[in-house]
Coordinates of C-alpha atoms and ligand atoms in Angstrom, one line a residue:
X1 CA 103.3 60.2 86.7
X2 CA 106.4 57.9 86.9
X3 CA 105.8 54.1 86.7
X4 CA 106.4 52.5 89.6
X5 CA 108.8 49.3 90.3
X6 CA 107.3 46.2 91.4
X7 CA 103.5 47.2 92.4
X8 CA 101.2 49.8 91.3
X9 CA 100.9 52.0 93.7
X10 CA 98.7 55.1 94.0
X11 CA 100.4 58.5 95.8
X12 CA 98.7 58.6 99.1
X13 CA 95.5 60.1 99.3
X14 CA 96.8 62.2 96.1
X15 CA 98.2 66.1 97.0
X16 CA 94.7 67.5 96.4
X17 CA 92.4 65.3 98.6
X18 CA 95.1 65.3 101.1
X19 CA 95.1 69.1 101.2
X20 CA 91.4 69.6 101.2
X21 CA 91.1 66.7 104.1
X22 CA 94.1 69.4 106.0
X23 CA 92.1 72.5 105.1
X24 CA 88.7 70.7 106.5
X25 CA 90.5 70.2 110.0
X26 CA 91.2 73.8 109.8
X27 CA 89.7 75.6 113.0
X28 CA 89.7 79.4 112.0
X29 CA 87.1 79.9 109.1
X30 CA 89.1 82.7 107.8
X31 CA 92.1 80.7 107.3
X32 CA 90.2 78.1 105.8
X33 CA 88.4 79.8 103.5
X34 CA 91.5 81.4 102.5
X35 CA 93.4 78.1 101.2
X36 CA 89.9 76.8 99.8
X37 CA 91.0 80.0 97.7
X38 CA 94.1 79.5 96.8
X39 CA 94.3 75.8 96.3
X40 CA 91.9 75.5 93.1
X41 CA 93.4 73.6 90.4
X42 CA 93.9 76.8 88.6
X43 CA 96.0 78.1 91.3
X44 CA 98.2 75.3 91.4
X45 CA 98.6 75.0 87.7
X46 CA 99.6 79.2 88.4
X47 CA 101.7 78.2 91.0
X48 CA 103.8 75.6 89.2
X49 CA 103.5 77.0 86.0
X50 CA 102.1 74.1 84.2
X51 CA 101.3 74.1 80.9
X52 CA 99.7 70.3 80.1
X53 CA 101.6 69.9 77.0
X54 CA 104.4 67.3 77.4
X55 CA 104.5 64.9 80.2
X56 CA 107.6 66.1 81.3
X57 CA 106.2 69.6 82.4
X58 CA 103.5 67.5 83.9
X59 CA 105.7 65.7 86.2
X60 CA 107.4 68.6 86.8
X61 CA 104.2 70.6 87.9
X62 CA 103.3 67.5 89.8
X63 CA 106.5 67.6 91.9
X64 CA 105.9 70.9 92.4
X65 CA 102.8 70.7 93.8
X66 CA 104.0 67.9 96.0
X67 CA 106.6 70.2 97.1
X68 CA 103.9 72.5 97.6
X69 CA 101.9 70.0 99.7
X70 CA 104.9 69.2 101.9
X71 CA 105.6 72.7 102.6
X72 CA 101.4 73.0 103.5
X73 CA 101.9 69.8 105.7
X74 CA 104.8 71.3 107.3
X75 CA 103.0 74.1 108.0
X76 CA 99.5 72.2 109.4
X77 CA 101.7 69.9 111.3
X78 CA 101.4 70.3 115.5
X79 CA 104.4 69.0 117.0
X80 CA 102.2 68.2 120.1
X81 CA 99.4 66.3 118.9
X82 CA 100.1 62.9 119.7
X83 CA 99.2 60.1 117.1
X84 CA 96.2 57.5 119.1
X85 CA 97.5 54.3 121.1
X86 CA 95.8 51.3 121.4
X87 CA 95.6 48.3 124.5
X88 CA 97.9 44.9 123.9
X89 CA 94.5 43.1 122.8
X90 CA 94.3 45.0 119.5
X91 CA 98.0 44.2 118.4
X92 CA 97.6 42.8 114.8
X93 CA 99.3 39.0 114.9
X94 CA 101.3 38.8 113.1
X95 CA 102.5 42.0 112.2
X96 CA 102.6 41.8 108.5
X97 CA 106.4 42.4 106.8
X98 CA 107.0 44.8 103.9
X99 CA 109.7 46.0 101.6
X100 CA 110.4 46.8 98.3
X101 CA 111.6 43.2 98.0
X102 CA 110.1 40.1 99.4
X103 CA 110.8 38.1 102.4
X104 CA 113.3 35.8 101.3
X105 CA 115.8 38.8 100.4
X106 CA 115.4 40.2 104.1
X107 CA 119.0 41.3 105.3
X108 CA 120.7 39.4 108.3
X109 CA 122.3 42.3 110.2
X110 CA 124.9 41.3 112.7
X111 CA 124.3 43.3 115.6
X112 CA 127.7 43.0 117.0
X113 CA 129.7 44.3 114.0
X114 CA 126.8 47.4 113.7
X115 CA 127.4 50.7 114.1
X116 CA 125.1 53.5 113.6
X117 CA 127.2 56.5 111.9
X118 CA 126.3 60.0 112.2
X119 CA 126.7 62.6 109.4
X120 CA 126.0 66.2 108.8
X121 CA 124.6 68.8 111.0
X122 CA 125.7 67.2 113.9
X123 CA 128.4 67.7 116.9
X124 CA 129.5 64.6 118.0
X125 CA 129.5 61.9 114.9
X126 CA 131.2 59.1 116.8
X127 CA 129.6 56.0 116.0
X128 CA 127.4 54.3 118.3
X129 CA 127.1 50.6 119.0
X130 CA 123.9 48.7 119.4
X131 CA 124.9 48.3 123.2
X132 CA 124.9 51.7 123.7
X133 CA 121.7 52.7 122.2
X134 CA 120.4 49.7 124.6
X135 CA 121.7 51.6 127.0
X136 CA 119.5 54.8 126.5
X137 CA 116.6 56.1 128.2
X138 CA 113.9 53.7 126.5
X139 CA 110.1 54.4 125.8
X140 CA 107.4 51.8 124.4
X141 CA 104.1 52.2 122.4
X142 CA 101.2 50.9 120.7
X143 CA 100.5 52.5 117.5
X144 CA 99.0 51.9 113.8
X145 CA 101.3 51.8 111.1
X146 CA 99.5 52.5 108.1
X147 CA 100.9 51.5 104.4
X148 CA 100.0 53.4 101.7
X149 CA 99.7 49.7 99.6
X150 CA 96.3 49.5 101.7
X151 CA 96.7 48.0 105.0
X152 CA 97.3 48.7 108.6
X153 CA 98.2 46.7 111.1
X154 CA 98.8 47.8 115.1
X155 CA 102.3 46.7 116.7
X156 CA 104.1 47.5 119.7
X157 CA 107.5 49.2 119.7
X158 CA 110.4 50.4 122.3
X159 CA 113.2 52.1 122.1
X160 CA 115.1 55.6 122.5
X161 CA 113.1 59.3 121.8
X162 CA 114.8 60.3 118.8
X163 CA 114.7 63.9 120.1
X164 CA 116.5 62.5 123.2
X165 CA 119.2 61.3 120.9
X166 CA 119.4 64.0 118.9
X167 CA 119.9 66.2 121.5
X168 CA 122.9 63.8 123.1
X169 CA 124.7 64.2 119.9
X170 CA 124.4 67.8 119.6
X171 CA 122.2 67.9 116.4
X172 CA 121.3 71.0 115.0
X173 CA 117.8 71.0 115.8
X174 CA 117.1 73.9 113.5
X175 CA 118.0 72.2 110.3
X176 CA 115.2 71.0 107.9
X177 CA 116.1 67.7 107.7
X178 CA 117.2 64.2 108.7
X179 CA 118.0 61.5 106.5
X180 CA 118.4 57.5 107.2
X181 CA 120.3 55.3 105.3
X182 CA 119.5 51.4 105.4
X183 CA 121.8 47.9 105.0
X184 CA 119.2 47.2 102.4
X185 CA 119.8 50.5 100.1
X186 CA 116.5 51.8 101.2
X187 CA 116.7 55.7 102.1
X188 CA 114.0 58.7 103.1
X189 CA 114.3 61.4 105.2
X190 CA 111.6 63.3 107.6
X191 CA 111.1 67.2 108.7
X192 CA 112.6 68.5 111.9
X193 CA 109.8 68.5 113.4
X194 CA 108.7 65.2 113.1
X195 CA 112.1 63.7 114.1
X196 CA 111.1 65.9 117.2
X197 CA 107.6 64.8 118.1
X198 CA 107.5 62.8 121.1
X199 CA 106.5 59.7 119.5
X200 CA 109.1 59.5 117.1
X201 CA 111.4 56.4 118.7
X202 CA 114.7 54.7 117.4
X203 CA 112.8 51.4 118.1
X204 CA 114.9 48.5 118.8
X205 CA 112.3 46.3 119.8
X206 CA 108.9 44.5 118.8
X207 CA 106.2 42.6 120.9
X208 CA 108.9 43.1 124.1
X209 CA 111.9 41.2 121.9
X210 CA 114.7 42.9 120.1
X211 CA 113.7 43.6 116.6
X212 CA 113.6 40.5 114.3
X213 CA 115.7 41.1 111.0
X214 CA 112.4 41.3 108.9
X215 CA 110.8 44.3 110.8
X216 CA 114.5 46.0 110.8
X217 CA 117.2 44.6 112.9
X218 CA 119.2 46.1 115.0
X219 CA 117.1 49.4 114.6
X220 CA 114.3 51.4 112.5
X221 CA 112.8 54.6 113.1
X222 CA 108.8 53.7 114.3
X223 CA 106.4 57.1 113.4
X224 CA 103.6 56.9 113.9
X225 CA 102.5 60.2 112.6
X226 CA 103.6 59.6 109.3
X227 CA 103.0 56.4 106.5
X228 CA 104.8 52.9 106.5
X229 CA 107.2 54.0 103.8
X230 CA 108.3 57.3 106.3
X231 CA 109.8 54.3 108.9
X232 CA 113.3 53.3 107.9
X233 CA 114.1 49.5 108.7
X234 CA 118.0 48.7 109.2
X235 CA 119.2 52.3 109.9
X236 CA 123.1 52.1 109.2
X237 CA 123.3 55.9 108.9
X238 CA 121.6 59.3 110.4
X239 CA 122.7 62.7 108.9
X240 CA 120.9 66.2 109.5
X241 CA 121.0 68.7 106.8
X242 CA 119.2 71.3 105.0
X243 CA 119.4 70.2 101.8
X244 CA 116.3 68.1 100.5
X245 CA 117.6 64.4 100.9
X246 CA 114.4 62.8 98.8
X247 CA 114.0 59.3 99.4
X248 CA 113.7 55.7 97.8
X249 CA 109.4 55.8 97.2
X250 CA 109.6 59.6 97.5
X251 CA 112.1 60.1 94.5
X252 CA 109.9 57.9 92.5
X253 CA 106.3 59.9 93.6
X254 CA 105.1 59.4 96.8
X255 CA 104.6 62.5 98.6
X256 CA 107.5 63.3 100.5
X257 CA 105.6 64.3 104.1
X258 CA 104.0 61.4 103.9
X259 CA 101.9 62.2 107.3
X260 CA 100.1 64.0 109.6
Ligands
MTE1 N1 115.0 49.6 105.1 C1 113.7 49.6 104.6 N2 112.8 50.2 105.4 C2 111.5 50.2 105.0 C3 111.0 49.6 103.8 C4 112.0 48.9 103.0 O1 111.8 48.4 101.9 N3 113.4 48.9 103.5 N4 109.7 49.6 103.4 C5 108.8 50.6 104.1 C6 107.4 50.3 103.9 S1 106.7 50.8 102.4 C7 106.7 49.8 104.9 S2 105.0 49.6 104.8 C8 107.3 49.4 106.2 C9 107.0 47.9 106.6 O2 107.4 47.6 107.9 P1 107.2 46.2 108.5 O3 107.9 45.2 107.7 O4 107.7 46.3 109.9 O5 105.7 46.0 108.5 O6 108.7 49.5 106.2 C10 109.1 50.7 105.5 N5 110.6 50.8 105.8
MO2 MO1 104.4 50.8 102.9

């Protein structure tokens, strides 16, 4: 494994247990039993080709098999199950702040100047201003983000259905991928079907109150299907694409679905 900047961090619920913890939620014994099978240790060393020489091949082998794991989760994921919600009581005050820098370093975004830019697989890449995303149908939950550092917290967010955007811009919906990139250098990227799900918001609000600059002014991408490091803060860019756009923990070993 890498070494990681800043914290010690362990990959979430490493590719195994997370695969095993899929497979148990499995309904049809035969399909079950069939990746109980085929993910042995021995398989996945046979399907990576590892040989536990040099630790390059290991990382190698390892990305594989969290390739492999993404392509599993991908697979396992149902675009209708809905992540659980929870009553205004159980909000966690105050919502705790992360990033891979600490609070004093939080970016002051002027929402005026902002524009959202789109790239990529998409039809119309005219810029949008903060106004006009305020504009949008909006939607507001009560979810648990969960960090993979070992906390979770519940907050309240609001703002447009990504799949409502992406369909206004004329994304291609059949593309693998979209891709965020943030004022504060911070990138990742989600499956289709996840930028999809019906929970999946361009939040630009918490608590009721446009997004303060530490839980990511003017906008952020709230999922709660997937882990804390799978919501971008800040979003400055959105692009669509099939090719594999990685991501700023993902690049360094976290696995890139990252969710459920
Ligand atoms: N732009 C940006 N987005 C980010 C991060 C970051 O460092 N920069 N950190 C991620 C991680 S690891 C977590 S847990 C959440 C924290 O969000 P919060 O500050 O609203 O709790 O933001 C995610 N999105
Ligand atoms: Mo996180």
């Amino acid at each position: 494994m890498k070494l990681f900047k800043k914290r010690d961090i362990v990959i979430p619920g490493d590719g195994a247990a997370m695969l095993a913890d899929s497979i148990a939620r499995i309904a049809q014994p035969s399909r079950r039993a069939f990746l109980q099978r085929s993910l042995t240790l021995g398989g996945l060393s046979l399907l990576t080709g590892c040989s536990i020489g040099d630790q390059g091949s290991i990382d190698q082998a390892l990305t594989g098999i969290s390739r492999f794991n993404d392509r599993m989760q991908g697979l396992l994921f149902d675009p209708t199950r809905l992540a659980p919600t929870y009553p205004d009581s159980m909000i966690t005050r105050p919502f705790p702040f992360n990033a891979y820098y600490d609070e004093d370093e939080i970016r002051e975004i002027d929402g005026g100047d902002w524009r959202l830019e789109l790239s990529g697989l998409v039809a119309q890449r005219k810029p949008w201003t903060l106004a006009q995303l305020r504009a949008m149908p909006q939607q507001s939950q009560i979810t648990r983000h969960i960090c993979v550092e070992g906390w979770s917290a519940i907050g309240k967010w609001g703002g447009v259905p990504f799949a409502h955007f992406l369909r206004q811009v004329g994304a291609d919906l059949s593309a693998k991928y979209v891709g965020f990139k943030c004022a504060d250098d911070y990138f990742t990227s989600i499956d289709m079907a996840t930028a999809l799900h019906p929970q999946t918001l361009m939040a630009l609000t918490y608590d009721g109150q446009p997004l303060p600059p530490r839980y990511g002014f003017p906008m952020k991408l709230r999922i709660p299907t997937k882990l804390g490091y799978k919501n971008p803060k800040h979003i400055q860019a959105i692009f669509v694409t099939n090719t594999y756009p990685g991501g700023y923990w993902e690049d360094q070993g976290y696995n890139w679905f990252g969710g459920s």
